[in-house]
Short mmCIF file of C-alpha atoms in Angstrom, two decimals:
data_model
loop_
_atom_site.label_atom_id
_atom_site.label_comp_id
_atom_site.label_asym_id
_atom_site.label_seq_id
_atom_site.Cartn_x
_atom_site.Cartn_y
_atom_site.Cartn_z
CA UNK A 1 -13.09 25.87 24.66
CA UNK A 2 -16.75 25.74 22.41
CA UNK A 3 -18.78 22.74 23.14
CA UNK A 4 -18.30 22.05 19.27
CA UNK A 5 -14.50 21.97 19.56
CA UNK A 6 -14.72 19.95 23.18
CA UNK A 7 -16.90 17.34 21.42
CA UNK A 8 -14.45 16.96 18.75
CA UNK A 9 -11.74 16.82 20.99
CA UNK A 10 -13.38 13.78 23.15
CA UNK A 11 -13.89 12.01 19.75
CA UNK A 12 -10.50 12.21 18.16
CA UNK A 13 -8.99 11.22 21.29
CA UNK A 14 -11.63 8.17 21.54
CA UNK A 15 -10.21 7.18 17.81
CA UNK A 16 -6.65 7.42 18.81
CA UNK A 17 -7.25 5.14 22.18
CA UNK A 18 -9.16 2.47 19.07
CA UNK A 19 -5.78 2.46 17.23
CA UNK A 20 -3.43 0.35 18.91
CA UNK A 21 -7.17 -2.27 20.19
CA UNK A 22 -7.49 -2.52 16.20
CA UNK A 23 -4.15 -2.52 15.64
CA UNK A 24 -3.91 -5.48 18.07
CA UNK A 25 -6.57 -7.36 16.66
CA UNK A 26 -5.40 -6.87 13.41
CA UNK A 27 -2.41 -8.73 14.29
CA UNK A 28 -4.09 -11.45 16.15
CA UNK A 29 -6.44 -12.53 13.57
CA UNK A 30 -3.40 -12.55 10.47
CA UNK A 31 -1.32 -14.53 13.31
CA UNK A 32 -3.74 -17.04 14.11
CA UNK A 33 -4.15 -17.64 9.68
CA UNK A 34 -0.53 -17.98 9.80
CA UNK A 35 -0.46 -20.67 12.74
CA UNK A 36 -3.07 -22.44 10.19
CA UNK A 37 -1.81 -22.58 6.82
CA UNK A 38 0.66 -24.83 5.61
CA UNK A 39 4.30 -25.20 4.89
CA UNK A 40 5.98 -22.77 7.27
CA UNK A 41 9.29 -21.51 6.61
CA UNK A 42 10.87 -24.88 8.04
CA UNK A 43 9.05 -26.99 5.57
CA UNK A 44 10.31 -24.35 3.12
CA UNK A 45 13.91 -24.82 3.94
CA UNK A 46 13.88 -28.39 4.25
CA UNK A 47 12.41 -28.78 0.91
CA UNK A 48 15.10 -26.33 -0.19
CA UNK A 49 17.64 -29.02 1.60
CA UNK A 50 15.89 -31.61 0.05
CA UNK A 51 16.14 -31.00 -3.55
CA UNK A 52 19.80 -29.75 -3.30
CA UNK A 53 19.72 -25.77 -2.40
CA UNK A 54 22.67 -24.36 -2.05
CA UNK A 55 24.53 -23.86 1.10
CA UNK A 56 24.64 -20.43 1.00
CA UNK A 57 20.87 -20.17 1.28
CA UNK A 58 21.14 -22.07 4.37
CA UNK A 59 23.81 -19.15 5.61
CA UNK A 60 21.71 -16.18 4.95
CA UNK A 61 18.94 -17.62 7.64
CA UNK A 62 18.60 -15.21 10.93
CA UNK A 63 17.11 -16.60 14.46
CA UNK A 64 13.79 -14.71 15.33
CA UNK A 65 16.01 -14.78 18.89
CA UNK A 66 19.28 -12.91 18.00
CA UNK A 67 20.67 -16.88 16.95
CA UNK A 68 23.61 -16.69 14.78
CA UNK A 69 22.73 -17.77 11.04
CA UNK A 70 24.20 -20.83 9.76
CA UNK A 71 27.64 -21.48 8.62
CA UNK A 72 28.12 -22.33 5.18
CA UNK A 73 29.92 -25.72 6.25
CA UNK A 74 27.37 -26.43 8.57
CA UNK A 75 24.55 -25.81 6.20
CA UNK A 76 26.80 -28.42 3.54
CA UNK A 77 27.37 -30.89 5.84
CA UNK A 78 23.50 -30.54 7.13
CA UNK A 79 22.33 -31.04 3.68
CA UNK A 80 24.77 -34.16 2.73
CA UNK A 81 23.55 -36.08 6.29
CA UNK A 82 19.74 -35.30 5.85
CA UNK A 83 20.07 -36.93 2.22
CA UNK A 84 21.74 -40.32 3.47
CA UNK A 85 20.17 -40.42 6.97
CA UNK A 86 16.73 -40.29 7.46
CA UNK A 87 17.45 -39.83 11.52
CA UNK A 88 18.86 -36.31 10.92
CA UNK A 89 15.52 -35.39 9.43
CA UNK A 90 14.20 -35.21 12.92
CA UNK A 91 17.38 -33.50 14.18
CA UNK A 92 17.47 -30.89 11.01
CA UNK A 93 14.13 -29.89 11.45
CA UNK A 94 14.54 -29.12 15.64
CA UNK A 95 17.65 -27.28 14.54
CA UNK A 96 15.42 -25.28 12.18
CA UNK A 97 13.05 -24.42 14.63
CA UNK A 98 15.19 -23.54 17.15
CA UNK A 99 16.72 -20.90 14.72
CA UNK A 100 13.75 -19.83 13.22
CA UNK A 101 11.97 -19.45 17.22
CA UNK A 102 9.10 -22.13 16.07
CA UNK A 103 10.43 -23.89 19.25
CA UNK A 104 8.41 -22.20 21.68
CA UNK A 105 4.69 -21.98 21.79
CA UNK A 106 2.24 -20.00 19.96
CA UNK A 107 1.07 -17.38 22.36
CA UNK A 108 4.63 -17.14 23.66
CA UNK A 109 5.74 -15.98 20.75
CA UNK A 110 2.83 -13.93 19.46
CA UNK A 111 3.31 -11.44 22.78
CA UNK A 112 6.90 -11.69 21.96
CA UNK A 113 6.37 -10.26 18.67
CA UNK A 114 3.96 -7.70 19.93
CA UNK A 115 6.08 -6.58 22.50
CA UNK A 116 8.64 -6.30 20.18
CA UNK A 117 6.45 -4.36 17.69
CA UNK A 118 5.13 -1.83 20.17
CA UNK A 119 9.16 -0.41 20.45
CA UNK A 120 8.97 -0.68 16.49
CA UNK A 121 11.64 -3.63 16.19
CA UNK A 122 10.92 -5.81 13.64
CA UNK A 123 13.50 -8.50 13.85
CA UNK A 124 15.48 -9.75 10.99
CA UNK A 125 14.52 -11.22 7.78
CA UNK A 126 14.75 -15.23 7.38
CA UNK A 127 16.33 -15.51 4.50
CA UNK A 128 18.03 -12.32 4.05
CA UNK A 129 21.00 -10.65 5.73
CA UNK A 130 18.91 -7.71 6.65
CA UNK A 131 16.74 -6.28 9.46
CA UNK A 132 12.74 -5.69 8.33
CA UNK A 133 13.23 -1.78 8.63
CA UNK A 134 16.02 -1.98 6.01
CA UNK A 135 14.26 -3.91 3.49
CA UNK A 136 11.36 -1.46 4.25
CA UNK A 137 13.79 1.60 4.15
CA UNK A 138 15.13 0.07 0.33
CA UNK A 139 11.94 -0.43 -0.94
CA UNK A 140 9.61 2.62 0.45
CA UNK A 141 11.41 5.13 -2.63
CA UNK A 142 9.43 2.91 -5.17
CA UNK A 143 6.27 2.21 -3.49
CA UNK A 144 6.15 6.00 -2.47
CA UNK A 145 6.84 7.12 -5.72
CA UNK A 146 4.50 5.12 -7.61
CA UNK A 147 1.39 5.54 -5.35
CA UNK A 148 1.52 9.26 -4.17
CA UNK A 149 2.32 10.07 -7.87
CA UNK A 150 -0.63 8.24 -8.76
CA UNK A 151 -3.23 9.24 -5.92
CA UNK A 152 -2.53 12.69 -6.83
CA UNK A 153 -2.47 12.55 -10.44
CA UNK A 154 -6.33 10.96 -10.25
CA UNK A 155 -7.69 13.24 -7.97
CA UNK A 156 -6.18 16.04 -10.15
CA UNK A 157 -7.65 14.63 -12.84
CA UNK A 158 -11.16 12.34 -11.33
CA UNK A 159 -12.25 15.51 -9.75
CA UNK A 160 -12.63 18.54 -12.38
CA UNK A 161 -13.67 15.60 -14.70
CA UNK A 162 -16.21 14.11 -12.73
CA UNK A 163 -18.04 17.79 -11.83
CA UNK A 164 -17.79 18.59 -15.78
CA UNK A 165 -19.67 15.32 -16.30
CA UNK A 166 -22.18 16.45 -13.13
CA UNK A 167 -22.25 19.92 -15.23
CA UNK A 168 -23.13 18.37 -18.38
CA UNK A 169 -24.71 15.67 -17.98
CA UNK A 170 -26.77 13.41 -20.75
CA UNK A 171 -24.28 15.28 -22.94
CA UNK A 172 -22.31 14.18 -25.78
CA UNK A 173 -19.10 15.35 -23.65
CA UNK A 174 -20.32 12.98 -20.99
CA UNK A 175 -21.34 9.92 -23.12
CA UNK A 176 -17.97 10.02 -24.69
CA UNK A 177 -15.83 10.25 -21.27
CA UNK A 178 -17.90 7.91 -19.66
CA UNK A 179 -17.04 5.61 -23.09
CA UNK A 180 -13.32 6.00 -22.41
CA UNK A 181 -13.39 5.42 -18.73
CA UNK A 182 -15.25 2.51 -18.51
CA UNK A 183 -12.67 1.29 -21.56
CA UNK A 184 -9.47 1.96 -18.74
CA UNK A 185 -11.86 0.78 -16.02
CA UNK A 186 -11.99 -2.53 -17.56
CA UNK A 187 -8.19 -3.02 -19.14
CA UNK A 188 -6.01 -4.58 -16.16
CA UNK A 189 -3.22 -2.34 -15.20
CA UNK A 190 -0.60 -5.18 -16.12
CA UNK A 191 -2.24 -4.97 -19.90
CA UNK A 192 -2.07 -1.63 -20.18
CA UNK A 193 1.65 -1.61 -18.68
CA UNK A 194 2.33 -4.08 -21.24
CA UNK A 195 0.95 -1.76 -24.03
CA UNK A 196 2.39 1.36 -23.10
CA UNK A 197 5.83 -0.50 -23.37
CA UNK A 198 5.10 -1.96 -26.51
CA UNK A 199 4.34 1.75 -27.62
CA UNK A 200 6.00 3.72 -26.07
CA UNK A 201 9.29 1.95 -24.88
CA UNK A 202 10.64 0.13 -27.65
CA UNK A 203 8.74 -2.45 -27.73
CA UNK A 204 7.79 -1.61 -31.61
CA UNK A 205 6.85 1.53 -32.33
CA UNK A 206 8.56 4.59 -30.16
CA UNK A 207 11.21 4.85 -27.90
CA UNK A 208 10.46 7.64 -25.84
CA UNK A 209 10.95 6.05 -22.23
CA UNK A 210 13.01 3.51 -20.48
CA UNK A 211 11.90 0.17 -20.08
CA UNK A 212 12.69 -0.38 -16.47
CA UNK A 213 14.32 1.08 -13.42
CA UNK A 214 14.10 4.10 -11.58
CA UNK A 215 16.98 5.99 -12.83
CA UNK A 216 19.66 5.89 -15.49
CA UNK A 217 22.96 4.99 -15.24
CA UNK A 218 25.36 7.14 -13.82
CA UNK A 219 22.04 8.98 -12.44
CA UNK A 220 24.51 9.93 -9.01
CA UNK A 221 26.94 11.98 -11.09
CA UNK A 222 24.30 14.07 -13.08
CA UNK A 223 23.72 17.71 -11.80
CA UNK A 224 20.05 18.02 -9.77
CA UNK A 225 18.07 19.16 -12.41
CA UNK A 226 19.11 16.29 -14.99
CA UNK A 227 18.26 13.85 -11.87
CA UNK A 228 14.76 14.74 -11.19
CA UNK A 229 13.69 15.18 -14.45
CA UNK A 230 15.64 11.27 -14.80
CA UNK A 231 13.51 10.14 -12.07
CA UNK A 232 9.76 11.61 -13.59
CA UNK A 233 11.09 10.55 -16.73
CA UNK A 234 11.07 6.77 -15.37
CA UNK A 235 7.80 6.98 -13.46
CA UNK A 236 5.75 8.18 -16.55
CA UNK A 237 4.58 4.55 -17.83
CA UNK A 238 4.35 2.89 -14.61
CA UNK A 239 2.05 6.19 -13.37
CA UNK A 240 -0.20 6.43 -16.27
CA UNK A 241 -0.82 2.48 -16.00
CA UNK A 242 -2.20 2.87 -11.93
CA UNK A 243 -3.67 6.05 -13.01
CA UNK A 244 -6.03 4.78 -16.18
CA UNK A 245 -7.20 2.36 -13.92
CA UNK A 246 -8.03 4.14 -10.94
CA UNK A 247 -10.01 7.40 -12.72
CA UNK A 248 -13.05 5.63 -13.51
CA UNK A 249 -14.11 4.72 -9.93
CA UNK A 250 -13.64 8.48 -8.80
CA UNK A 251 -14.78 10.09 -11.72
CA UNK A 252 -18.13 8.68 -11.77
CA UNK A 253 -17.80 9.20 -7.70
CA UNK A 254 -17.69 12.86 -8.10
CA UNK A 255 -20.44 13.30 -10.83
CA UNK A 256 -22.86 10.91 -8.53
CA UNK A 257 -21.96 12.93 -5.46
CA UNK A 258 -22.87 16.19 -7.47
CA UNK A 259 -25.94 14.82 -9.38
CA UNK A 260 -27.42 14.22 -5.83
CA UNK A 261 -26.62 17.41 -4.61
CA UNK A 262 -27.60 19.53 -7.76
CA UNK A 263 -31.73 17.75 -6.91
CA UNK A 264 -31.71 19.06 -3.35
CA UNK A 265 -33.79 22.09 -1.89
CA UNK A 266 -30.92 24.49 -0.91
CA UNK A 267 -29.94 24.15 -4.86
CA UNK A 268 -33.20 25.05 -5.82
CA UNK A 269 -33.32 28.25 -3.23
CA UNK A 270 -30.61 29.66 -4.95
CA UNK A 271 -30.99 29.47 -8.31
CA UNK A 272 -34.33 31.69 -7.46
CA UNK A 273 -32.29 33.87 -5.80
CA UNK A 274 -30.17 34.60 -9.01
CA UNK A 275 -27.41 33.39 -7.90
CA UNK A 276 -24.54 31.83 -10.91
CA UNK A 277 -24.43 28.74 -11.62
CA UNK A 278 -20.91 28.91 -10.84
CA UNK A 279 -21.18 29.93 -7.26
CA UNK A 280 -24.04 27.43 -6.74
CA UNK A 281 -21.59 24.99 -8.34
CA UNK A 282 -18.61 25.61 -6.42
CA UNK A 283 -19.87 27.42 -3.46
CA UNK A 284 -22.85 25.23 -2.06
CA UNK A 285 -22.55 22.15 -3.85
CA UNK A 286 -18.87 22.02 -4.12
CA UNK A 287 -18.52 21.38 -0.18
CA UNK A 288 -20.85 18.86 0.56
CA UNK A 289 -20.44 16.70 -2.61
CA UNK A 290 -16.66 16.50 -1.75
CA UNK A 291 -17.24 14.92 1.57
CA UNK A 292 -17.83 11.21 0.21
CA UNK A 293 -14.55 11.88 -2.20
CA UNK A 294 -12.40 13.00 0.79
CA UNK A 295 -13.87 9.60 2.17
CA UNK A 296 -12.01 7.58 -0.26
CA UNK A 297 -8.64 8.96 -0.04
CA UNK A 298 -7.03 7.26 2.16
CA UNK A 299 -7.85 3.17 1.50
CA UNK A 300 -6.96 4.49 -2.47
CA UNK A 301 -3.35 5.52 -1.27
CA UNK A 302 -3.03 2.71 0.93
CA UNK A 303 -4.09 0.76 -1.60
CA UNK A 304 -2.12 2.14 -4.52
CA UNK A 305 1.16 2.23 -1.97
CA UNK A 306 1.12 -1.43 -0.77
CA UNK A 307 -0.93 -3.43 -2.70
CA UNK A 308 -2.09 -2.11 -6.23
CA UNK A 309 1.01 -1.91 -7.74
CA UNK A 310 3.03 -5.38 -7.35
CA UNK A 311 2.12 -6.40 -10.80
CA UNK A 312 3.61 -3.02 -12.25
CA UNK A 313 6.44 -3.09 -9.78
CA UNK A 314 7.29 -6.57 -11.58
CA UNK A 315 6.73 -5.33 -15.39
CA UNK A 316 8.81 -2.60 -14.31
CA UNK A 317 11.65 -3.77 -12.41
CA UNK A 318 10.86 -1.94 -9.72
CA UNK A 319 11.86 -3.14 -6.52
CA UNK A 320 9.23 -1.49 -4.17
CA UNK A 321 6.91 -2.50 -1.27
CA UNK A 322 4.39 -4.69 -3.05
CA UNK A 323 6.74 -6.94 -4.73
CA UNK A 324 8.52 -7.52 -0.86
CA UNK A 325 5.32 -8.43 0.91
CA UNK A 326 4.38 -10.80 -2.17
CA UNK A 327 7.66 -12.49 -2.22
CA UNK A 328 7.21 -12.49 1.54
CA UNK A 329 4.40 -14.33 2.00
CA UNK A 330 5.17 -16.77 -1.22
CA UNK A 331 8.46 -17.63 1.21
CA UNK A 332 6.73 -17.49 4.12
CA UNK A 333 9.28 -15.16 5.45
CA UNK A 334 6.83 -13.59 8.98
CA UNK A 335 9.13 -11.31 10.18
CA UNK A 336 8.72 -9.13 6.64
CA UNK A 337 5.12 -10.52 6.40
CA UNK A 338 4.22 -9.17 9.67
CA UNK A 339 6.39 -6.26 10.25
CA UNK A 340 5.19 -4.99 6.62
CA UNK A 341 1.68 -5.82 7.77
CA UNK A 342 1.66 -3.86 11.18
CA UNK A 343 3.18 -0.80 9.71
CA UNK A 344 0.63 -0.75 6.63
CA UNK A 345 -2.53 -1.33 9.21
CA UNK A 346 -1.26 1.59 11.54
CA UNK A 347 -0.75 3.96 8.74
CA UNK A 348 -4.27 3.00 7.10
CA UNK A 349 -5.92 3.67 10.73
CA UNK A 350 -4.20 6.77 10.91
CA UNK A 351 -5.40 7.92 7.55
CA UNK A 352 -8.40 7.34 8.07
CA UNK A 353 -7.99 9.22 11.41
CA UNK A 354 -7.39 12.26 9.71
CA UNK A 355 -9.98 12.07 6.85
CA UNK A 356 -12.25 12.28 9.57
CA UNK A 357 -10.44 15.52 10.80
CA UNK A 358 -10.59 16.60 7.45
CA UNK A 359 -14.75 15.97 7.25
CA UNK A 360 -14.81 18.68 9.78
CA UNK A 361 -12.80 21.13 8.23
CA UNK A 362 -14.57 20.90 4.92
CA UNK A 363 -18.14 20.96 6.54
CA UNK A 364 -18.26 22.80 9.58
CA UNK A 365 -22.28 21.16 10.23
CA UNK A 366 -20.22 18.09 10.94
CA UNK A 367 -20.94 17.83 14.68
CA UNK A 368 -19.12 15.12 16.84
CA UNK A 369 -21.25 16.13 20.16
CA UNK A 370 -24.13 13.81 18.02
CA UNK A 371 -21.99 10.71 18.40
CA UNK A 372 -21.39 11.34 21.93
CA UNK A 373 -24.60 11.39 23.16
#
């Protein structure tokens, strides 16, 4: 084994023994906010008690222990007694924590969780009949769909458009496109959503693509062909509205990164060598201008999987990732909010992971031996 390749080793495995230490403190910090803010999820049911919530609400309520959930007479009868005795308040809310595992202390049940985390078991939703992986497994299509679709779509786009810029820049071609982006830059993604349906989906003018949903009806029974082009066919508006939004910031990324490399000495060398400005372009400049756009890659699909796309998830109708951890947290349901969250931060850290791999496969004067000593 090369020194080079030996250093690199050493460093990737330093980053993979920093995973689950971040990881951990990731969890800790969120935890301890938790522990501070108001209104857990036995103030929430109470107040759902309290202003005449169904009993079947009450039913659907899973122990963080393995309890069972509530009866639907028990939850009834629980209700009636806390409105004409103020004693059973008291009693209600024990009974509450004891199902919900608020009965035992903080750190007790913060090393439960983690040890429970670490062998990837999430526990069950508190208000929902489901597990956390489930709800995860339901939603993950959407959320997948919509932000790999979209990731991909402005890099395919950001990246040719941002080196034409680079190539002619001060131009009319650039003023223009730098016009336009900074337009989509600025429009919220929920406005443009809006206007595209307006448009585009009946709202008033055309009717060229469906309002909501992921599929049509009766999409199971139509041959393969007819159901993929059914599923891009639904993921045109909700795409173009993350992608508008998301080309400026790379765009102008990738003419930056090649404006600073155009200025440089090795640049100069070879254009007085003769060489095209073609192969200086994409054969000196190409590779080290890309390395702060491969940078970016990652926290853009994290972000455009878990977090960008809630508002367009809800304009929509599409029941995805985002729109579970926001309804999570507004309910203050923790086994979603946390399960969701430790999942997310371990994929982010090993994203980035990898972007760093892929730093050293793109420029090979990336040494890791430097760090080390």
């Amino acid at each position: 084994m090369t020194e080079r390749n030996k250093a690199r080793l050493i460093y990737f495995l330093k980053r993979c023994l920093l995973i689950p230490v971040t990881l951990f403190g990731i969890m800790a910090l969120n935890f301890l906010f938790v522990q501070l803010a108001p209104g857990g999820p036995v103030e929430q049911m109470m107040l759902k008690l309290e202003h005449g919530t169904s009993a079947g609400m009450v039913d659907r309520i899973g122990g963080t222990g393995g309890h069972e959930s509530f009866s639907a007479q028990e939850g009834a009868s629980s209700q009636s007694l806390y409105r004409g005795t103020q004693g059973l308040k008291a009693q209600l809310r024990q009974e509450l924590e004891h199902r919900f595992g608020f009965d035992k202390p903080p750190l007790h049940r913060f090393g439960q969780m983690i040890s429970q985390y670490v062998r990837f078991d999430f526990g069950k939703s508190f208000y929902q009949d489901k597990t956390v992986l489930e709800l995860i497994g339901e939603k993950m299509p959407v959320s997948i769909s919509l932000g790999v679709f979209s990731t991909l779509l402005i890099y395919l786009i950001a990246i040719p458009l941002g080196i034409r810029k680079a190539a002619k820049a001060g131009s009319k071609f650039d003023v223009a496109t730098s016009c336009l982006l900074t337009v989509g830059y600025a429009a919220p993604a929920f406005l443009l959503a809006i206007f595209l349906i307006v448009v585009f989906a009946g709202g008033r003018y055309f009717s060229w693509f469906p309002l909501k949903g992921l599929t049509s009806d009766g999409w199971i029974d139509f041959p393969l062909w007819k159901q993929v082009l059914d599923y891009l066919w639904h993921m045109v508006l909700p795409v173009s509205a993350l992608t508008v939004g998301g080309l400026a910031g790379l765009t102008f990324l990738t003419k930056n990164a090649f404006l600073e490399e155009m200025g440089k000495q090795y640049v100069l060398t070879a254009k007085a060598k003769g060489a095209s400005d073609k192969r200086i372009l994409y054969g000196h400049i190409f590779r080290n201008a890309m390395l702060i756009v491969i940078a970016g890659f990652p926290s853009m699909l994290i972000g455009m999987l878990f977090t960008g796309s809630v508002l367009i998830e809800v304009i929509f109708s599409l029941d995805g990732l985002g729109l579970l951890g926001f309804e999570a947290v507004q309910n203050r349901d923790y086994p979603v909010v946390f399960g969701t969250l430790y999942l997310f931060a371990l994929l982010g850290l090993i994203l980035n992971l990898i972007s760093d791999f892929v730093y050293t496969l793109v420029d090979p004067r990336i040494h890791f031996g430097k760090r080390l000593s």
